[in-house]
Amino acid sequence: MNRTAHLPDRPPALDRNGSATAKLPARTAPRRRPRSQQWAAWAFLTPVTLYLVLFYAYPLYRNLDLSLRHYTVRSFVQGDAPFTGLANYRTVFDDPTFGPALIHTVVFTAVCLFFQYVIGLALAVFFNQHFRLSATLRALFLVPWLLPLIVSASTWSWMLNSDSGVVNAALHIVGIGPVNWLTSPSWSLTSVIIANIWIGVPFNLVVLHSGLQSIPASLYEAAALDGAGAWRRFWHITFPLLRPVSAITLLLGLVYTLKVFDIIWIMTKGGPADSSTTFATWSYQLGFGNLLPAFGPGAAVGNLLVLAALVFGLVYLRVQRKQYAS
């Protein structure tokens, strides 16, 4: 009877200290996806990529090209505009309209953002109480946001009319004289700011109200048990926890407000005497508002708006990255 010799097992590997160590399995290479899944992924990405290229990347490239060349109506059609470098930007900076337009853009954007956020936050906190008819009233506040801008701007133009507007009629009832809201250089910018605040409040209300829904109610209950009042609960619970939502709300509001054109153009056309001209309306006036359009300077002003929005977007991303890192 043959016996097979029993071979001893291989001794375990020893580390530097002489202790046994387990042998780790060899690392396997990552398994590649099947080719059909790769084609499916590219098929889903293609429409989005084409949309971004056609409606974002190409218009930005064309606008940059316009700002670096001397375009006339003839050269715009034939495409033989000479390259002028930064000459269009120097023309914009030297224009006497640049300073007032910059101030109006900053004032218009800052004031609208502040009041839209404050009023929207106050309404969001108010409707977060879940009282009777709160959903119905909240839906009614969305009407300004859902209306076409031309309808909203035309309505405010009628309301602020110096002769037949309801605003001056209401002021007359309380003993205040009529105000030339749209035809006075002192009031035209205020008029378009009021209209834009009214249009932008519903957006802030919706976004901030959705952010309030994510705050646990147990935090408010614990704070109430500790004796914290309504203001302390808002300042120490609501406002800090709502900060990420507030940041994205302000960023989106900033990008939207920088490019507001319809409301200002319909109500005042940037006047009188450029008293309500912003970069958005000035860019349109340079490119399309004259018999001899200045395509290059108009594109340069538009690129300044794009650059401002890009800078604030990068600042937001940097702040968000620091918050996640901490």
GROMACS .gro file of C-alpha atoms in nm:
model
  326
    1MET     CA    1   0.000   0.000   0.000
    2ASN     CA    2   0.149   0.322  -0.120
    3ARG     CA    3   0.138   0.618   0.105
    4THR     CA    4   0.167   0.965  -0.029
    5ALA     CA    5   0.411   1.174   0.156
    6HIS     CA    6   0.251   1.465   0.339
    7LEU     CA    7   0.430   1.780   0.241
    8PRO     CA    8   0.453   2.039   0.514
    9ASP     CA    9   0.272   2.367   0.458
   10ARG     CA   10   0.479   2.670   0.361
   11PRO     CA   11   0.564   2.862   0.675
   12PRO     CA   12   0.404   3.200   0.705
   13ALA     CA   13   0.606   3.503   0.611
   14LEU     CA   14   0.785   3.681   0.891
   15ASP     CA   15   0.807   4.055   0.931
   16ARG     CA   16   1.110   4.244   1.057
   17ASN     CA   17   1.022   4.165   1.420
   18GLY     CA   18   0.997   3.794   1.351
   19SER     CA   19   0.619   3.771   1.389
   20ALA     CA   20   0.402   3.593   1.139
   21THR     CA   21   0.213   3.806   0.892
   22ALA     CA   22  -0.077   3.705   0.675
   23LYS     CA   23  -0.019   3.712   0.304
   24LEU     CA   24  -0.234   3.976   0.139
   25PRO     CA   25  -0.419   3.882  -0.177
   26ALA     CA   26  -0.286   4.030  -0.495
   27ARG     CA   27  -0.459   4.354  -0.607
   28THR     CA   28  -0.684   4.290  -0.899
   29ALA     CA   29  -0.708   4.538  -1.184
   30PRO     CA   30  -1.035   4.735  -1.205
   31ARG     CA   31  -1.284   4.571  -1.431
   32ARG     CA   32  -1.359   4.769  -1.742
   33ARG     CA   33  -1.716   4.852  -1.828
   34PRO     CA   34  -1.867   4.675  -2.124
   35ARG     CA   35  -1.847   4.869  -2.447
   36SER     CA   36  -2.227   4.889  -2.465
   37GLN     CA   37  -2.240   5.078  -2.135
   38GLN     CA   38  -1.971   5.318  -2.254
   39TRP     CA   39  -2.166   5.395  -2.570
   40ALA     CA   40  -2.482   5.445  -2.365
   41ALA     CA   41  -2.304   5.693  -2.137
   42TRP     CA   42  -2.175   5.892  -2.436
   43ALA     CA   43  -2.522   5.887  -2.588
   44PHE     CA   44  -2.668   6.049  -2.277
   45LEU     CA   45  -2.387   6.308  -2.260
   46THR     CA   46  -2.403   6.410  -2.626
   47PRO     CA   47  -2.726   6.620  -2.613
   48VAL     CA   48  -2.608   6.808  -2.304
   49THR     CA   49  -2.265   6.869  -2.456
   50LEU     CA   50  -2.414   6.997  -2.782
   51TYR     CA   51  -2.650   7.225  -2.591
   52LEU     CA   52  -2.368   7.376  -2.385
   53VAL     CA   53  -2.145   7.423  -2.690
   54LEU     CA   54  -2.413   7.575  -2.914
   55PHE     CA   55  -2.590   7.797  -2.664
   56TYR     CA   56  -2.313   7.885  -2.416
   57ALA     CA   57  -1.960   7.826  -2.542
   58TYR     CA   58  -2.009   7.949  -2.899
   59PRO     CA   59  -2.201   8.270  -2.804
   60LEU     CA   60  -1.934   8.353  -2.546
   61TYR     CA   61  -1.664   8.298  -2.807
   62ARG     CA   62  -1.846   8.516  -3.061
   63ASN     CA   63  -1.899   8.791  -2.804
   64LEU     CA   64  -1.529   8.782  -2.715
   65ASP     CA   65  -1.438   8.796  -3.084
   66LEU     CA   66  -1.672   9.094  -3.133
   67SER     CA   67  -1.504   9.284  -2.851
   68LEU     CA   68  -1.156   9.233  -3.002
   69ARG     CA   69  -1.236   9.348  -3.356
   70HIS     CA   70  -1.366   9.660  -3.529
   71TYR     CA   71  -1.700   9.546  -3.661
   72THR     CA   72  -1.926   9.754  -3.884
   73VAL     CA   73  -2.249   9.649  -4.050
   74ARG     CA   74  -2.059   9.554  -4.366
   75SER     CA   75  -1.782   9.365  -4.188
   76PHE     CA   76  -2.038   9.198  -3.961
   77VAL     CA   77  -2.201   9.046  -4.270
   78GLN     CA   78  -1.883   8.972  -4.466
   79GLY     CA   79  -1.672   8.867  -4.167
   80ASP     CA   80  -1.358   9.067  -4.251
   81ALA     CA   81  -1.339   9.285  -3.940
   82PRO     CA   82  -0.982   9.388  -3.850
   83PHE     CA   83  -0.834   9.281  -3.518
   84THR     CA   84  -0.801   9.576  -3.278
   85GLY     CA   85  -0.706   9.407  -2.949
   86LEU     CA   86  -0.827   9.594  -2.643
   87ALA     CA   87  -0.920   9.913  -2.829
   88ASN     CA   88  -1.292   9.856  -2.774
   89TYR     CA   89  -1.237   9.818  -2.401
   90ARG     CA   90  -1.039  10.143  -2.392
   91THR     CA   91  -1.325  10.310  -2.579
   92VAL     CA   92  -1.571  10.185  -2.317
   93PHE     CA   93  -1.355  10.297  -2.024
   94ASP     CA   94  -1.305  10.642  -2.176
   95ASP     CA   95  -1.675  10.691  -2.249
   96PRO     CA   96  -1.842  10.940  -2.008
   97THR     CA   97  -2.131  10.694  -1.969
   98PHE     CA   98  -1.906  10.429  -1.811
   99GLY     CA   99  -1.889  10.585  -1.463
  100PRO     CA  100  -2.264  10.648  -1.416
  101ALA     CA  101  -2.352  10.310  -1.571
  102LEU     CA  102  -2.112  10.134  -1.332
  103ILE     CA  103  -2.259  10.314  -1.029
  104HIS     CA  104  -2.616  10.242  -1.142
  105THR     CA  105  -2.533   9.874  -1.197
  106VAL     CA  106  -2.378   9.840  -0.851
  107VAL     CA  107  -2.661  10.028  -0.677
  108PHE     CA  108  -2.932   9.845  -0.871
  109THR     CA  109  -2.778   9.504  -0.799
  110ALA     CA  110  -2.695   9.563  -0.431
  111VAL     CA  111  -3.028   9.722  -0.334
  112CYS     CA  112  -3.234   9.463  -0.520
  113LEU     CA  113  -3.040   9.172  -0.371
  114PHE     CA  114  -3.069   9.308  -0.018
  115PHE     CA  115  -3.443   9.373  -0.019
  116GLN     CA  116  -3.528   9.063  -0.220
  117TYR     CA  117  -3.342   8.846   0.029
  118VAL     CA  118  -3.471   9.021   0.343
  119ILE     CA  119  -3.835   9.025   0.230
  120GLY     CA  120  -3.812   8.671   0.092
  121LEU     CA  121  -3.659   8.542   0.417
  122ALA     CA  122  -3.924   8.717   0.628
  123LEU     CA  123  -4.203   8.567   0.416
  124ALA     CA  124  -4.038   8.223   0.424
  125VAL     CA  125  -4.023   8.229   0.805
  126PHE     CA  126  -4.380   8.353   0.817
  127PHE     CA  127  -4.516   8.080   0.591
  128ASN     CA  128  -4.310   7.817   0.773
  129GLN     CA  129  -4.559   7.842   1.062
  130HIS     CA  130  -4.802   7.620   0.865
  131PHE     CA  131  -5.112   7.815   0.954
  132ARG     CA  132  -5.444   7.784   0.774
  133LEU     CA  133  -5.436   7.896   0.408
  134SER     CA  134  -5.057   7.930   0.422
  135ALA     CA  135  -5.015   7.719   0.107
  136THR     CA  136  -5.274   7.926  -0.081
  137LEU     CA  137  -5.116   8.256   0.015
  138ARG     CA  138  -4.771   8.127  -0.068
  139ALA     CA  139  -4.895   8.027  -0.413
  140LEU     CA  140  -5.036   8.378  -0.467
  141PHE     CA  141  -4.696   8.528  -0.391
  142LEU     CA  142  -4.556   8.332  -0.686
  143VAL     CA  143  -4.765   8.529  -0.936
  144PRO     CA  144  -4.502   8.804  -0.997
  145TRP     CA  145  -4.243   8.536  -1.069
  146LEU     CA  146  -4.468   8.349  -1.314
  147LEU     CA  147  -4.577   8.652  -1.516
  148PRO     CA  148  -4.381   8.742  -1.831
  149LEU     CA  149  -4.138   9.025  -1.768
  150ILE     CA  150  -4.297   9.242  -2.035
  151VAL     CA  151  -4.631   9.217  -1.855
  152SER     CA  152  -4.480   9.299  -1.516
  153ALA     CA  153  -4.278   9.593  -1.651
  154SER     CA  154  -4.577   9.732  -1.842
  155THR     CA  155  -4.794   9.703  -1.532
  156TRP     CA  156  -4.542   9.896  -1.322
  157SER     CA  157  -4.509  10.158  -1.597
  158TRP     CA  158  -4.884  10.215  -1.578
  159MET     CA  159  -4.888  10.218  -1.197
  160LEU     CA  160  -4.603  10.471  -1.178
  161ASN     CA  161  -4.735  10.697  -1.454
  162SER     CA  162  -4.709  11.060  -1.346
  163ASP     CA  163  -5.059  11.158  -1.465
  164SER     CA  164  -5.280  10.848  -1.441
  165GLY     CA  165  -5.085  10.606  -1.220
  166VAL     CA  166  -5.245  10.452  -0.913
  167VAL     CA  167  -4.935  10.523  -0.704
  168ASN     CA  168  -4.964  10.899  -0.748
  169ALA     CA  169  -5.339  10.871  -0.693
  170ALA     CA  170  -5.276  10.700  -0.359
  171LEU     CA  171  -5.019  10.966  -0.267
  172HIS     CA  172  -5.272  11.238  -0.351
  173ILE     CA  173  -5.520  11.083  -0.107
  174VAL     CA  174  -5.272  11.115   0.182
  175GLY     CA  175  -5.180  11.470   0.083
  176ILE     CA  176  -4.854  11.408  -0.106
  177GLY     CA  177  -4.796  11.571  -0.442
  178PRO     CA  178  -4.736  11.374  -0.762
  179VAL     CA  179  -4.395  11.221  -0.824
  180ASN     CA  180  -4.243  11.188  -1.170
  181TRP     CA  181  -4.137  10.830  -1.116
  182LEU     CA  182  -4.032  10.748  -1.472
  183THR     CA  183  -3.947  11.091  -1.616
  184SER     CA  184  -3.738  11.240  -1.336
  185PRO     CA  185  -3.363  11.165  -1.318
  186SER     CA  186  -3.395  11.155  -0.939
  187TRP     CA  187  -3.661  10.882  -0.935
  188SER     CA  188  -3.612  10.669  -1.247
  189LEU     CA  189  -3.355  10.432  -1.093
  190THR     CA  190  -3.568  10.398  -0.779
  191SER     CA  191  -3.867  10.304  -0.993
  192VAL     CA  192  -3.695  10.019  -1.173
  193ILE     CA  193  -3.545   9.898  -0.844
  194ILE     CA  194  -3.893   9.877  -0.687
  195ALA     CA  195  -4.027   9.682  -0.984
  196ASN     CA  196  -3.734   9.439  -0.986
  197ILE     CA  197  -3.762   9.378  -0.610
  198TRP     CA  198  -4.130   9.291  -0.654
  199ILE     CA  199  -4.043   9.043  -0.930
  200GLY     CA  200  -3.751   8.879  -0.744
  201VAL     CA  201  -3.907   8.829  -0.399
  202PRO     CA  202  -4.101   8.511  -0.496
  203PHE     CA  203  -3.783   8.333  -0.606
  204ASN     CA  204  -3.617   8.404  -0.271
  205LEU     CA  205  -3.933   8.296  -0.091
  206VAL     CA  206  -3.946   7.958  -0.267
  207VAL     CA  207  -3.577   7.871  -0.223
  208LEU     CA  208  -3.548   7.989   0.137
  209HIS     CA  209  -3.875   7.821   0.235
  210SER     CA  210  -3.745   7.490   0.098
  211GLY     CA  211  -3.429   7.541   0.303
  212LEU     CA  212  -3.634   7.595   0.619
  213GLN     CA  213  -3.805   7.260   0.565
  214SER     CA  214  -3.471   7.081   0.615
  215ILE     CA  215  -3.412   7.227   0.963
  216PRO     CA  216  -3.522   6.975   1.230
  217ALA     CA  217  -3.811   7.094   1.448
  218SER     CA  218  -3.644   6.933   1.750
  219LEU     CA  219  -3.386   7.212   1.754
  220TYR     CA  220  -3.655   7.475   1.797
  221GLU     CA  221  -3.825   7.268   2.067
  222ALA     CA  222  -3.502   7.230   2.262
  223ALA     CA  223  -3.429   7.602   2.232
  224ALA     CA  224  -3.780   7.688   2.348
  225LEU     CA  225  -3.737   7.463   2.652
  226ASP     CA  226  -3.415   7.649   2.733
  227GLY     CA  227  -3.607   7.975   2.731
  228ALA     CA  228  -3.490   8.112   2.395
  229GLY     CA  229  -3.727   8.362   2.239
  230ALA     CA  230  -3.832   8.386   1.876
  231TRP     CA  231  -3.551   8.625   1.781
  232ARG     CA  232  -3.280   8.416   1.949
  233ARG     CA  233  -3.412   8.099   1.783
  234PHE     CA  234  -3.397   8.273   1.446
  235TRP     CA  235  -3.052   8.423   1.498
  236HIS     CA  236  -2.885   8.115   1.651
  237ILE     CA  237  -3.069   7.832   1.469
  238THR     CA  238  -3.249   7.943   1.154
  239PHE     CA  239  -2.998   8.187   1.011
  240PRO     CA  240  -2.681   7.975   1.060
  241LEU     CA  241  -2.839   7.654   0.929
  242LEU     CA  242  -2.986   7.844   0.634
  243ARG     CA  243  -2.646   7.987   0.534
  244PRO     CA  244  -2.570   7.739   0.248
  245VAL     CA  245  -2.913   7.795   0.094
  246SER     CA  246  -2.876   8.170   0.142
  247ALA     CA  247  -2.541   8.167  -0.037
  248ILE     CA  248  -2.675   7.996  -0.349
  249THR     CA  249  -2.985   8.217  -0.343
  250LEU     CA  250  -2.777   8.534  -0.335
  251LEU     CA  251  -2.544   8.404  -0.606
  252LEU     CA  252  -2.829   8.319  -0.843
  253GLY     CA  253  -2.997   8.650  -0.762
  254LEU     CA  254  -2.673   8.834  -0.834
  255VAL     CA  255  -2.629   8.670  -1.174
  256TYR     CA  256  -2.992   8.742  -1.263
  257THR     CA  257  -2.987   9.103  -1.143
  258LEU     CA  258  -2.665   9.189  -1.325
  259LYS     CA  259  -2.825   9.104  -1.658
  260VAL     CA  260  -3.167   9.263  -1.600
  261PHE     CA  261  -3.261   9.440  -1.920
  262ASP     CA  262  -3.632   9.395  -1.995
  263ILE     CA  263  -3.766   9.579  -1.692
  264ILE     CA  264  -3.539   9.881  -1.726
  265TRP     CA  265  -3.580   9.911  -2.102
  266ILE     CA  266  -3.959   9.887  -2.097
  267MET     CA  267  -4.002  10.129  -1.806
  268THR     CA  268  -3.738  10.398  -1.870
  269LYS     CA  269  -3.513  10.286  -2.162
  270GLY     CA  270  -3.221  10.379  -1.938
  271GLY     CA  271  -3.328  10.742  -1.912
  272PRO     CA  272  -3.399  11.015  -1.870
  273ALA     CA  273  -3.047  11.147  -1.937
  274ASP     CA  274  -2.897  10.799  -1.865
  275SER     CA  275  -3.017  10.823  -1.503
  276SER     CA  276  -3.119  10.455  -1.500
  277THR     CA  277  -2.865  10.317  -1.749
  278THR     CA  278  -2.689   9.999  -1.640
  279PHE     CA  279  -2.432   9.787  -1.818
  280ALA     CA  280  -2.709   9.565  -1.961
  281THR     CA  281  -2.903   9.853  -2.119
  282TRP     CA  282  -2.586  10.033  -2.225
  283SER     CA  283  -2.460   9.724  -2.406
  284TYR     CA  284  -2.789   9.705  -2.596
  285GLN     CA  285  -2.781  10.076  -2.679
  286LEU     CA  286  -2.429  10.051  -2.819
  287GLY     CA  287  -2.499   9.743  -3.028
  288PHE     CA  288  -2.857   9.800  -3.146
  289GLY     CA  289  -2.982  10.140  -3.028
  290ASN     CA  290  -2.811  10.359  -3.291
  291LEU     CA  291  -2.821  10.395  -3.668
  292LEU     CA  292  -2.448  10.318  -3.671
  293PRO     CA  293  -2.416  10.034  -3.419
  294ALA     CA  294  -2.095   9.993  -3.223
  295PHE     CA  295  -2.080   9.615  -3.205
  296GLY     CA  296  -1.731   9.602  -3.054
  297PRO     CA  297  -1.788   9.835  -2.756
  298GLY     CA  298  -2.131   9.680  -2.696
  299ALA     CA  299  -1.975   9.333  -2.677
  300ALA     CA  300  -1.703   9.468  -2.448
  301VAL     CA  301  -1.964   9.596  -2.201
  302GLY     CA  302  -2.137   9.258  -2.214
  303ASN     CA  303  -1.810   9.083  -2.140
  304LEU     CA  304  -1.764   9.302  -1.832
  305LEU     CA  305  -2.095   9.166  -1.702
  306VAL     CA  306  -1.984   8.810  -1.777
  307LEU     CA  307  -1.655   8.873  -1.598
  308ALA     CA  308  -1.833   9.013  -1.290
  309ALA     CA  309  -2.064   8.711  -1.270
  310LEU     CA  310  -1.767   8.476  -1.316
  311VAL     CA  311  -1.569   8.644  -1.036
  312PHE     CA  312  -1.856   8.617  -0.789
  313GLY     CA  313  -1.914   8.256  -0.892
  314LEU     CA  314  -1.550   8.168  -0.826
  315VAL     CA  315  -1.564   8.345  -0.489
  316TYR     CA  316  -1.870   8.141  -0.397
  317LEU     CA  317  -1.700   7.814  -0.496
  318ARG     CA  318  -1.392   7.905  -0.292
  319VAL     CA  319  -1.600   7.987   0.016
  320GLN     CA  320  -1.795   7.663  -0.020
  321ARG     CA  321  -1.473   7.464  -0.052
  322LYS     CA  322  -1.335   7.617   0.267
  323GLN     CA  323  -1.655   7.537   0.453
  324TYR     CA  324  -1.650   7.172   0.344
  325ALA     CA  325  -1.280   7.145   0.425
  326SER     CA  326  -1.334   7.272   0.780
   0.00000   0.00000   0.00000
